[in-house]
Coordinates of C-alpha atoms and ligand atoms in Angstrom, one line a residue:
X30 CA -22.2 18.2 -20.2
X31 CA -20.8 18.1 -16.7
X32 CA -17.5 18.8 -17.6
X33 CA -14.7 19.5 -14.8
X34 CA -11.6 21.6 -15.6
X35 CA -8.4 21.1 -13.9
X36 CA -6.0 23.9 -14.0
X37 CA -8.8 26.5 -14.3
X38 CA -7.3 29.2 -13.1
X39 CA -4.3 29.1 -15.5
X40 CA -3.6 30.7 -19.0
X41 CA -5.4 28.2 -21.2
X42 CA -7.5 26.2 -18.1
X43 CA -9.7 29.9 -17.7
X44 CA -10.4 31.0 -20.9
X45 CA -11.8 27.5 -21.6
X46 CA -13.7 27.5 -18.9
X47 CA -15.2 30.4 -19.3
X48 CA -16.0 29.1 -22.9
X49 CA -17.6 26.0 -22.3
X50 CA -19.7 27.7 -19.2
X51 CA -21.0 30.1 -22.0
X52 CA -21.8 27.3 -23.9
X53 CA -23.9 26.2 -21.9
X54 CA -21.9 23.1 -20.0
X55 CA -21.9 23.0 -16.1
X56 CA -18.1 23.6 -15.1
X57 CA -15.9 23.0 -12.1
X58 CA -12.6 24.7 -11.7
X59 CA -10.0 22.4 -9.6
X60 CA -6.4 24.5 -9.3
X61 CA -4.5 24.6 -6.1
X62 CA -3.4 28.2 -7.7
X63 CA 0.6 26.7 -7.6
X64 CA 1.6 29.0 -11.0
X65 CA 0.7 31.7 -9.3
X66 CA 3.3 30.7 -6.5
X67 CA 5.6 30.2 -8.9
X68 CA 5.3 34.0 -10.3
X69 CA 6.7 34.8 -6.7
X70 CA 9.5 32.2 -6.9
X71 CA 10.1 33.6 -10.1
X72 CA 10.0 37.6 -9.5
X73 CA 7.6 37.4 -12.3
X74 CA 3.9 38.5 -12.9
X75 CA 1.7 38.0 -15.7
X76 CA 1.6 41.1 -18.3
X77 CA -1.8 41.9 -17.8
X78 CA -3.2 42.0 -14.1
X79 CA -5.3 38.7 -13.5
X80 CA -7.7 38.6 -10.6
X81 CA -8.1 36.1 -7.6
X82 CA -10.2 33.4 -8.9
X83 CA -13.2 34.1 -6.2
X84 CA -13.1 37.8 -7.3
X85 CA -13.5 36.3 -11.5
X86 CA -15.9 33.8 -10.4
X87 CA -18.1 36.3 -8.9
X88 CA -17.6 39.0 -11.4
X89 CA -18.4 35.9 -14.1
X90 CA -21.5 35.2 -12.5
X91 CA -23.0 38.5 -11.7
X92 CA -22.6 39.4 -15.9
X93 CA -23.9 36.0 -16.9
X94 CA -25.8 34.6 -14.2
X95 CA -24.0 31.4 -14.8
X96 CA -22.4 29.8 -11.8
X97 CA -19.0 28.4 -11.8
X98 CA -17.9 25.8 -9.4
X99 CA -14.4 25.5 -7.6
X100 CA -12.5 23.4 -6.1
X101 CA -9.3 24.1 -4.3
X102 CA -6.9 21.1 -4.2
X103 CA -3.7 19.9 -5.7
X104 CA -4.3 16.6 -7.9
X105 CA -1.4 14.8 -6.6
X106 CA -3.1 14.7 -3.3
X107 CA -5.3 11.3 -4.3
X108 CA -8.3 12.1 -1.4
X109 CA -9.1 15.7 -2.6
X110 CA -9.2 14.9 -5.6
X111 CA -11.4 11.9 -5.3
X112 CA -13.8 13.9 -3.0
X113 CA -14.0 16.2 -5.7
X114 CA -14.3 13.9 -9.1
X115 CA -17.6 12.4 -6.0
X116 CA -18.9 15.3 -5.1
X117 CA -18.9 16.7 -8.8
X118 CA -19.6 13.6 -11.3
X119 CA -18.4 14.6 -14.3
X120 CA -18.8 13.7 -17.8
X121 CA -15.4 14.7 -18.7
X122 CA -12.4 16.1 -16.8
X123 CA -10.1 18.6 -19.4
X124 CA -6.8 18.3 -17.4
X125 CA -4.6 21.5 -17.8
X126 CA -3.2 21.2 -14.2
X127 CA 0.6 20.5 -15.0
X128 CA 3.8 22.4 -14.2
X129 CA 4.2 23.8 -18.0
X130 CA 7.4 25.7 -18.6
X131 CA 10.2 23.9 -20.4
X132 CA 13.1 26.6 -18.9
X133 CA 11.1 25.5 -15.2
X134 CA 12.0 22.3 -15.5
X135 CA 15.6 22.7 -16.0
X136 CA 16.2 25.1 -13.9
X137 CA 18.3 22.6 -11.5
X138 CA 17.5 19.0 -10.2
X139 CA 15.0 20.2 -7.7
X140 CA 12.7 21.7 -10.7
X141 CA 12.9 18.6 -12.5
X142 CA 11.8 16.5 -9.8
X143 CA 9.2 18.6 -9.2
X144 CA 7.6 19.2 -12.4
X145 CA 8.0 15.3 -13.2
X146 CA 6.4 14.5 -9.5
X147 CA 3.7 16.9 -10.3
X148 CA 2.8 16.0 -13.9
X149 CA 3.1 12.2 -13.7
X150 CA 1.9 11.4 -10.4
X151 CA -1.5 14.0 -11.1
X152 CA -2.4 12.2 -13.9
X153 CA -2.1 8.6 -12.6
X154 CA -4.4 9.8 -9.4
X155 CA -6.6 11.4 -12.1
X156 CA -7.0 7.9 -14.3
X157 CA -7.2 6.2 -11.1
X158 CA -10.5 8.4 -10.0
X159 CA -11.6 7.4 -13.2
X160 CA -11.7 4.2 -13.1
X161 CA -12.9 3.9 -9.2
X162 CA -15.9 6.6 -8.9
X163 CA -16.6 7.9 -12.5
X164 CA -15.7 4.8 -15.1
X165 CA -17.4 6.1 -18.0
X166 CA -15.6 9.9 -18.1
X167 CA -13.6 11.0 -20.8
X168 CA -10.3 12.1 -20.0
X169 CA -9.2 15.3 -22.3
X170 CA -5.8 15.6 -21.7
X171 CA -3.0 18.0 -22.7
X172 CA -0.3 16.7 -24.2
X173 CA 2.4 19.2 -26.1
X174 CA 3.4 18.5 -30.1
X175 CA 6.6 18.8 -27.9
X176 CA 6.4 15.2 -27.5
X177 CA 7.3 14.2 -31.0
X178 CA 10.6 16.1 -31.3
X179 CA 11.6 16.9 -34.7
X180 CA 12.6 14.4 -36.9
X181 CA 13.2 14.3 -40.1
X182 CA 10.1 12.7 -41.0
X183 CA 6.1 13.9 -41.3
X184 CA 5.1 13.6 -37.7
X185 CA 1.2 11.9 -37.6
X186 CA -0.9 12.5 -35.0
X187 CA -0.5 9.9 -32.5
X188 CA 0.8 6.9 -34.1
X189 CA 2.6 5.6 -37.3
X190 CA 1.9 2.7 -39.4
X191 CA 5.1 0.8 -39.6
X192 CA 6.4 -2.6 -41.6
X193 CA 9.7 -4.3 -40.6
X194 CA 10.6 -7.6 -41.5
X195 CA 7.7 -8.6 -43.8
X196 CA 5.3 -7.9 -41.1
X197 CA 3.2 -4.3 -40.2
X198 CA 1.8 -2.5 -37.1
X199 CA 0.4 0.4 -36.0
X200 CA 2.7 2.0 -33.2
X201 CA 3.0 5.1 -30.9
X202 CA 4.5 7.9 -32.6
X203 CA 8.4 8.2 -31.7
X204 CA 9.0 10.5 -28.8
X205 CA 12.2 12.7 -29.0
X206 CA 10.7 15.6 -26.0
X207 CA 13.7 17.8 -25.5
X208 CA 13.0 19.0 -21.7
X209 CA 11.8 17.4 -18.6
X210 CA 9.0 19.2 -19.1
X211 CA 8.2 17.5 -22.5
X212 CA 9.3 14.3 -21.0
X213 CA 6.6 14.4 -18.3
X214 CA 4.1 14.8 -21.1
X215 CA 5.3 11.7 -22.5
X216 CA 5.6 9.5 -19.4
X217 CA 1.4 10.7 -19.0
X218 CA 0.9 9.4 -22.8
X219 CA 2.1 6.0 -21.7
X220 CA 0.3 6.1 -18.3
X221 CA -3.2 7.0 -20.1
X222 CA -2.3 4.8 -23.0
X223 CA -2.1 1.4 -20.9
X224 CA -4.9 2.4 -18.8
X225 CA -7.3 2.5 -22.0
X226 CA -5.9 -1.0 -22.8
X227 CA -6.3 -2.6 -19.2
X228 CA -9.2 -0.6 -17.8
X229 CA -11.0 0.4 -20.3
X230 CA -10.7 4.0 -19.6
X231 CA -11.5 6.4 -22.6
X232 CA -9.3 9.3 -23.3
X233 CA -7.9 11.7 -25.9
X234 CA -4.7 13.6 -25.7
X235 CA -4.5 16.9 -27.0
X236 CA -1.0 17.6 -28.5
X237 CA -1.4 21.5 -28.5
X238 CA 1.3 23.4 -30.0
X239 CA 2.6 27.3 -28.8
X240 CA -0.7 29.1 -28.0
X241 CA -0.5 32.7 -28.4
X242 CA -3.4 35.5 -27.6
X243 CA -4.7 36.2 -24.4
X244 CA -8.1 37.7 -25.0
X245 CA -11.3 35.3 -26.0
X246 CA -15.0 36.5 -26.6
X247 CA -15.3 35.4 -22.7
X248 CA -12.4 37.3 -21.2
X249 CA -12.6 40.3 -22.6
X250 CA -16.5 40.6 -21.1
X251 CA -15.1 43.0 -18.1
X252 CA -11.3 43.5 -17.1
X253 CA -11.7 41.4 -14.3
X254 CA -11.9 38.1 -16.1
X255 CA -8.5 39.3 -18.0
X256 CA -6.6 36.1 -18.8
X257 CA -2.5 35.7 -17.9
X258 CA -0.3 36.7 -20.2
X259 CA 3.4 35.9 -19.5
X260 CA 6.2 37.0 -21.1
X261 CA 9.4 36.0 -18.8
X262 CA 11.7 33.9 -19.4
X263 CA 10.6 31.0 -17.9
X264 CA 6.6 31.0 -18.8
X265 CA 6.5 33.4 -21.8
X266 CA 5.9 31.6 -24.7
X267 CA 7.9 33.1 -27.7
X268 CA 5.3 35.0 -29.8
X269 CA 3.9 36.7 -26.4
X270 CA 7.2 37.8 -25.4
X271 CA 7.8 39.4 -28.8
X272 CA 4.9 41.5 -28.6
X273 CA 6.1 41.9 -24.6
X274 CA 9.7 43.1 -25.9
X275 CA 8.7 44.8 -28.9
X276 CA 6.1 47.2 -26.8
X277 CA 9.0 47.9 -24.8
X278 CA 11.6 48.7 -27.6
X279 CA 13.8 45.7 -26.1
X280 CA 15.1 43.6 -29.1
X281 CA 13.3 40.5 -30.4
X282 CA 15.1 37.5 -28.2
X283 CA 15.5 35.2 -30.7
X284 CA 17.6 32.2 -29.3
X285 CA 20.2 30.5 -32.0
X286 CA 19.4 31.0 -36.1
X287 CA 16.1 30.6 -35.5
X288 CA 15.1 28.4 -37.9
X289 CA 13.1 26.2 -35.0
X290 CA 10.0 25.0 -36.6
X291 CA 7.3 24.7 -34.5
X292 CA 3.2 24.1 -34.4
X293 CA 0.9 27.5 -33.0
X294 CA -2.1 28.5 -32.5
X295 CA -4.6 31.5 -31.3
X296 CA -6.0 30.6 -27.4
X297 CA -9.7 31.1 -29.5
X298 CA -8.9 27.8 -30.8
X299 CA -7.6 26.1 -27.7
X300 CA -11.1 26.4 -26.6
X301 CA -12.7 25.1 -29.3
X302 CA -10.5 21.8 -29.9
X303 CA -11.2 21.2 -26.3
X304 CA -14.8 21.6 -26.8
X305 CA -14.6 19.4 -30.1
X306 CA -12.9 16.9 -28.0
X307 CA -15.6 16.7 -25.5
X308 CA -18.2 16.9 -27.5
X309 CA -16.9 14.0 -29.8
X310 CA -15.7 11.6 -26.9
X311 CA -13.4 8.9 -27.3
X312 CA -14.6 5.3 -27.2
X313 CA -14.6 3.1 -24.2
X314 CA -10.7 1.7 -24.2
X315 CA -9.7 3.9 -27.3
X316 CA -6.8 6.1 -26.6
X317 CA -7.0 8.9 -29.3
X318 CA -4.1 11.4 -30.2
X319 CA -4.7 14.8 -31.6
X320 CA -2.7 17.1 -33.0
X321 CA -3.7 20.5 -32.0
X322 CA -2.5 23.1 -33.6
X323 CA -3.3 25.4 -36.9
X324 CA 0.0 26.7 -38.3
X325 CA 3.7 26.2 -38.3
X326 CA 6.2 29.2 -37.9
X327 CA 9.9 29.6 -37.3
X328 CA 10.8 31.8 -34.5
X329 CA 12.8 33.9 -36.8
X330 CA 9.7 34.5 -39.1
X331 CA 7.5 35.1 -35.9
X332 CA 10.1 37.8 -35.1
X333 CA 9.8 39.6 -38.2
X334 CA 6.0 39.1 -38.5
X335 CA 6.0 41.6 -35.0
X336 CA 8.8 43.6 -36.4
X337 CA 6.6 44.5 -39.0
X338 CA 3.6 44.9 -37.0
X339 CA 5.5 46.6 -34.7
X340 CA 7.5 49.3 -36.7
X341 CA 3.9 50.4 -38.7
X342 CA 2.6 51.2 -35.4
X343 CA 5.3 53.1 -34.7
X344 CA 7.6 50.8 -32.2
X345 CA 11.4 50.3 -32.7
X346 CA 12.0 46.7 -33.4
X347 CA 15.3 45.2 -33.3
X348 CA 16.0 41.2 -33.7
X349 CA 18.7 39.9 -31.2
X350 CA 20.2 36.1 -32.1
X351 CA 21.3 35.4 -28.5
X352 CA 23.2 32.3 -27.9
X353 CA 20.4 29.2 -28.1
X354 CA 20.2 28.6 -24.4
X355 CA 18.5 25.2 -24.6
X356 CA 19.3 21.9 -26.5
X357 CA 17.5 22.1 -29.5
X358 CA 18.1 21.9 -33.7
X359 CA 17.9 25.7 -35.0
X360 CA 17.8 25.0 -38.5
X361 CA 15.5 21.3 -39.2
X362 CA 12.7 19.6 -41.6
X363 CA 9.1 19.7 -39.7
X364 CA 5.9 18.9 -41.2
X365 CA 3.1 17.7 -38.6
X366 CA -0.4 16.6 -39.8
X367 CA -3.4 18.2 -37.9
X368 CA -6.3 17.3 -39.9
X369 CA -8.4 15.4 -37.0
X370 CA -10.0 18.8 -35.2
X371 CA -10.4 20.5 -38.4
X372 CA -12.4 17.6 -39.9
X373 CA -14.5 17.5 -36.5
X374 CA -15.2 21.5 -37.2
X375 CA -12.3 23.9 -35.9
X376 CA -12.3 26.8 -37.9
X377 CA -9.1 28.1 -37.5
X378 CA -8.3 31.7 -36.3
X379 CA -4.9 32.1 -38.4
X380 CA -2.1 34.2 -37.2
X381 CA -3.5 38.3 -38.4
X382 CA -1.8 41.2 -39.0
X383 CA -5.2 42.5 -36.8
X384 CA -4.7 39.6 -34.5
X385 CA -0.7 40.7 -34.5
X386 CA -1.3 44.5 -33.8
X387 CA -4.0 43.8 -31.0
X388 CA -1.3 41.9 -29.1
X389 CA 1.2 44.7 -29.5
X390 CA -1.4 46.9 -27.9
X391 CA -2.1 44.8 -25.1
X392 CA 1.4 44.7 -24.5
X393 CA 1.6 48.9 -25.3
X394 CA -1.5 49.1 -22.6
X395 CA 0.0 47.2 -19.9
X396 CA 3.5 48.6 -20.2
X397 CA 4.5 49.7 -17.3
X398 CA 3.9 46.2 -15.6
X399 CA 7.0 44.8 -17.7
X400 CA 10.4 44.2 -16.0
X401 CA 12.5 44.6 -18.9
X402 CA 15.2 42.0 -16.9
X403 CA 12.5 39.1 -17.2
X404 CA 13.6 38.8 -20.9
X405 CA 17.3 37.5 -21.4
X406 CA 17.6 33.7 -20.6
X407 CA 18.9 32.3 -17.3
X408 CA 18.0 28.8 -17.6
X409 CA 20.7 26.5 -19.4
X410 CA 20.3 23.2 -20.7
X411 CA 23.9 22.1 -20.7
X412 CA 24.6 23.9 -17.3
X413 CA 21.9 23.7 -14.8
X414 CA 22.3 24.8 -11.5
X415 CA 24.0 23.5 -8.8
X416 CA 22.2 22.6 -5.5
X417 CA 23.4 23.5 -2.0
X418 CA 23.4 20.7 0.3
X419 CA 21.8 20.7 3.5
X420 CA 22.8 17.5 4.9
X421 CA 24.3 16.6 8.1
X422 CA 27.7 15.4 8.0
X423 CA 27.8 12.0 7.9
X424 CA 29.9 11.4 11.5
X425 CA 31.6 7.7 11.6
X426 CA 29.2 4.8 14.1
X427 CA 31.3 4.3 17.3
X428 CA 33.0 0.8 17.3
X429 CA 30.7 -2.0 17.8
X430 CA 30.6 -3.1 21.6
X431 CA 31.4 -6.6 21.2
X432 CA 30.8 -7.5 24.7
X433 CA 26.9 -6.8 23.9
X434 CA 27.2 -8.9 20.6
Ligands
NAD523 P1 -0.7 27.4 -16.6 O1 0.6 27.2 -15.8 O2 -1.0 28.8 -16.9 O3 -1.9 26.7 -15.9 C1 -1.8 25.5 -15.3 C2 -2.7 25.6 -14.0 O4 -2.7 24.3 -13.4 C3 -2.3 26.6 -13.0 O5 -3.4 27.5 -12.7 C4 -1.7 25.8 -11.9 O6 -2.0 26.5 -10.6 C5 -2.5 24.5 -12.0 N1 -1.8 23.4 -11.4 C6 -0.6 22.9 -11.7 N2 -0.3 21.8 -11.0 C7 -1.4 21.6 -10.2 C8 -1.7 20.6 -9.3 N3 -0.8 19.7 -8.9 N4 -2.9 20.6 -8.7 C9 -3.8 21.6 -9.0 N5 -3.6 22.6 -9.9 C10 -2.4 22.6 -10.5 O7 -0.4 26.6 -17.9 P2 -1.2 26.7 -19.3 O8 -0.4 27.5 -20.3 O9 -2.6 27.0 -19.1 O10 -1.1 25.2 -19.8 C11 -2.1 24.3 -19.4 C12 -1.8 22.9 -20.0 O11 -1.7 23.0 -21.4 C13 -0.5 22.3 -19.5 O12 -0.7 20.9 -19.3 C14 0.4 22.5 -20.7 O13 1.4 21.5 -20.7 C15 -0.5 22.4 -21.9 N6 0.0 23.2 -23.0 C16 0.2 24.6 -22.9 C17 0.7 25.3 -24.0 C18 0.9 26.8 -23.9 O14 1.5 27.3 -24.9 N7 0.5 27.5 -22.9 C19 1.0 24.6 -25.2 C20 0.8 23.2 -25.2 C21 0.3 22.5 -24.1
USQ524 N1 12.3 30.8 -28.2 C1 13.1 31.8 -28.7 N2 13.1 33.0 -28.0 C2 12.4 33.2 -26.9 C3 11.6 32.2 -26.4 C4 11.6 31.0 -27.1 O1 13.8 31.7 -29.8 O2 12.5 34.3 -26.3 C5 12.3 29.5 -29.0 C6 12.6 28.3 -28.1 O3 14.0 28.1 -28.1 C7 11.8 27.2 -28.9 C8 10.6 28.0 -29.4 O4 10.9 29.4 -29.3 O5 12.5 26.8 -29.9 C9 9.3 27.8 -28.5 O6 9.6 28.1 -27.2 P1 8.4 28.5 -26.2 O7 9.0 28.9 -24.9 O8 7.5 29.5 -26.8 O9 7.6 27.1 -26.1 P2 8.0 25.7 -25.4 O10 9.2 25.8 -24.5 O11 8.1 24.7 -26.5 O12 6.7 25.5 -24.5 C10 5.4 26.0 -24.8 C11 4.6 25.8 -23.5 C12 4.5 24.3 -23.2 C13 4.0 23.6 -24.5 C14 4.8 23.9 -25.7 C15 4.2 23.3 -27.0 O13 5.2 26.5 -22.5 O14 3.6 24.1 -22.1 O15 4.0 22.2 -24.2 O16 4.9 25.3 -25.9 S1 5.4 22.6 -28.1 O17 6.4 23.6 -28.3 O18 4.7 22.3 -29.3 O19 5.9 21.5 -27.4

């Protein structure tokens, strides 16, 4: 298949390139390399030291002699990305290329406006090049298990069946996101969703959970096609920055009680779900929603699986309860089905002790890269930031001249 990946040069976007070019699908990269801008913003940079994407295209192709297109451009800007979905045709576009961080998005109003801007006007251009040059693509989509909330019900994939009044439907799933970030997911989910049903378009969202891992078969061919691995406040997703903190001997950040329940899963099997997805492509006008994930944790049971991993290699690990900085339940029922990708054939890599201790070594390895003040969280969701203004003062109109009324 022809199948183009947008976001390619980010965490999950390059290892699944990589994957699908090894399985034997022609791939283009589109990123306009934004995250790593926002490293800069951030003071941040990625655990392990990640290439330019020229530099890992060419080192990709020289060990497998398979060529990797790219494509620099921003997807909110409608012409490049048109010129591109033209010059490339593909049979389906995987779109990774959103602003992803839930502490981002709340950093002040600025952030939020940004990441909604980003997230909701790239995937409208992006179903509008569907349905202008390549009609019969399949749009693979990330969406976040974010989307659902948690409520104190079993959370189906996609939608529920529901009766009221004597009479029975099936309905979208209700959304309870609890960031701008997740929001923007869910605006997409209704953009894509209406577009199946008036265009025709064919698409399948991918509610991924936390992915954790950074190394896949493809990625760990030569360091120079080394995938990101962030551990900062703002982009380190919680079981990374365990391993992060606990290679460092900083304690285990673990925000409130801990008892948030959420959906995981190893980047090995981010790949493959997208994969599945691709090869099993939704039908013209169907609008399918997967759950994508392969096992649900609490963050306080993640923090003790790494404390254990940790201490037998030798590491001093300590768990912190720091104040929860965003709005969210600590303590809460959660029980998603994700039986869809396993029935299409996902074989689940479960969370490993081996898995467990190869992150910690990563982390051990790459050591001296971590800024130990990246860890404790600045970003509050009851207090953002205030914004300086930069406006003129507004100065009063002179009096009207009646005499040229
Ligand atoms: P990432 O930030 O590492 O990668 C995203 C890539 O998209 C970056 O390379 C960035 O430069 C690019 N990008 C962003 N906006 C763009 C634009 N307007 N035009 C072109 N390129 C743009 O993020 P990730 O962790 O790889 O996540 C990828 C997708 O998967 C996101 O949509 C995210 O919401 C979703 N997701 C991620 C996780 C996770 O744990 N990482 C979990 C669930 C869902
Ligand atoms: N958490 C801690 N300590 C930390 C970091 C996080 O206790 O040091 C907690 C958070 O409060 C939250 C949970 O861990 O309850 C997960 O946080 P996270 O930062 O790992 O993940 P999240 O913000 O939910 O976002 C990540 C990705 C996002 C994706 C989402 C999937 O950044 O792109 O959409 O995971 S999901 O959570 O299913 O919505």
């Amino acid at each position: 298949m022809r199948i183009l990946v947008l976001g390619g040069d980010g965490y999950c976007g390059w290892a699944t390139a990589l994957y699908l070019a090894n399985q034997g699908h022609s791939i283009g990269i589109v990123d306009n390399f934004v995250r790593r801008q926002w490293d800069h913003e951030l003071g941040a940079q990625t655990l392990t030291p990640i290439r330019p994407l020229v530099e890992r295209l060419a080192v990709w192709q020289e060990l497998t002699g398979k060529k990797i297109e790219s494509f620099v451009g921003d997807v909110t800007d409608y012409d490049c990305l048109a010129s591109v979905m033209s010059n490339f045709r593909p049979d389906a576009v995987v779109h990774f290329a959103e602003q992803r961080s839930a502490p981002y998005s709340m950093i002040d109003r600025k952030h939020a406006v940004f990441t909604q801007t980003n997230n909701v006007v790239g995937t409208l251009n992006l179903l509008y090049a569907i349905r202008e040059i390549v009609p019969d693509c399949h749009l693979v989509k990330l969406g976040t298990m974010g989307e659902y909330g948690t409520p104190n019900i079993d959370i189906e994939e996609g939608y529920i069946t529901i009766e009221h009044n004597g009479r029975s439907d099936r309905l979208p799933f209700p959304k309870q996101p609890g960031s701008f970030y997740h929001l923007s997911k869910v605006h997409d989910s209704h953009n894509i969703a209406f577009t199946c049903k008036a265009w025709g378009i064919r698409a399948t969202d991918l509610n991924q959970g936390v992915v954790y891992g950074t190394t896949t078969k493809e990625t760990s061919m030569d360091e120079a096609l080394i995938n990101r691995f962030d551990y900062d406040e703002v982009f380190g997703t919680v079981l990374n920055r365990f391993c992060a903190q606990a290679a460092l001997g900083y304690p285990l950040t673990v925000y409130g009680k801990g008892g948030q329940t959420r959906g995981f899963l190893d980047i090995r099997d981010t790949v493959r779900c997208v994969e599945i997805a691709c090869q099993n492509p939704a039908k013209q006008g169907e609008f399918r929603v997967f759950n994508q994930f392969t096992e649900q944790f609490t963050v306080l049971q993640l923090a003790e699986l790494v404390k254990e991993a940790g201490t037998e290699v030798g590491l001093e690990v300590e768990i912190d309860h720091l104040p929860d900085p965003r709005v969210e339940a600590e303590e809460h029922y959660y029980n998603a089905k994700h039986s869809t990708l396993i029935a299409l054939g996902l074989k689940p890599h479960l969370l490993s002790k081996s898995l467990l201790d190869s992150l910690i070594n990563i982390a051990v390895h790459y050591r001296d890269r971590i800024d130990a003040s990246l860890f404790a969280p600045q970003v509050n969701w009851r207090n953002p930031r205030n914004e300086r203004h930069h406006a003129e003062k507004h100065t009063r109109q002179p009096a009207l001249d009646k005499s040229l009324v």
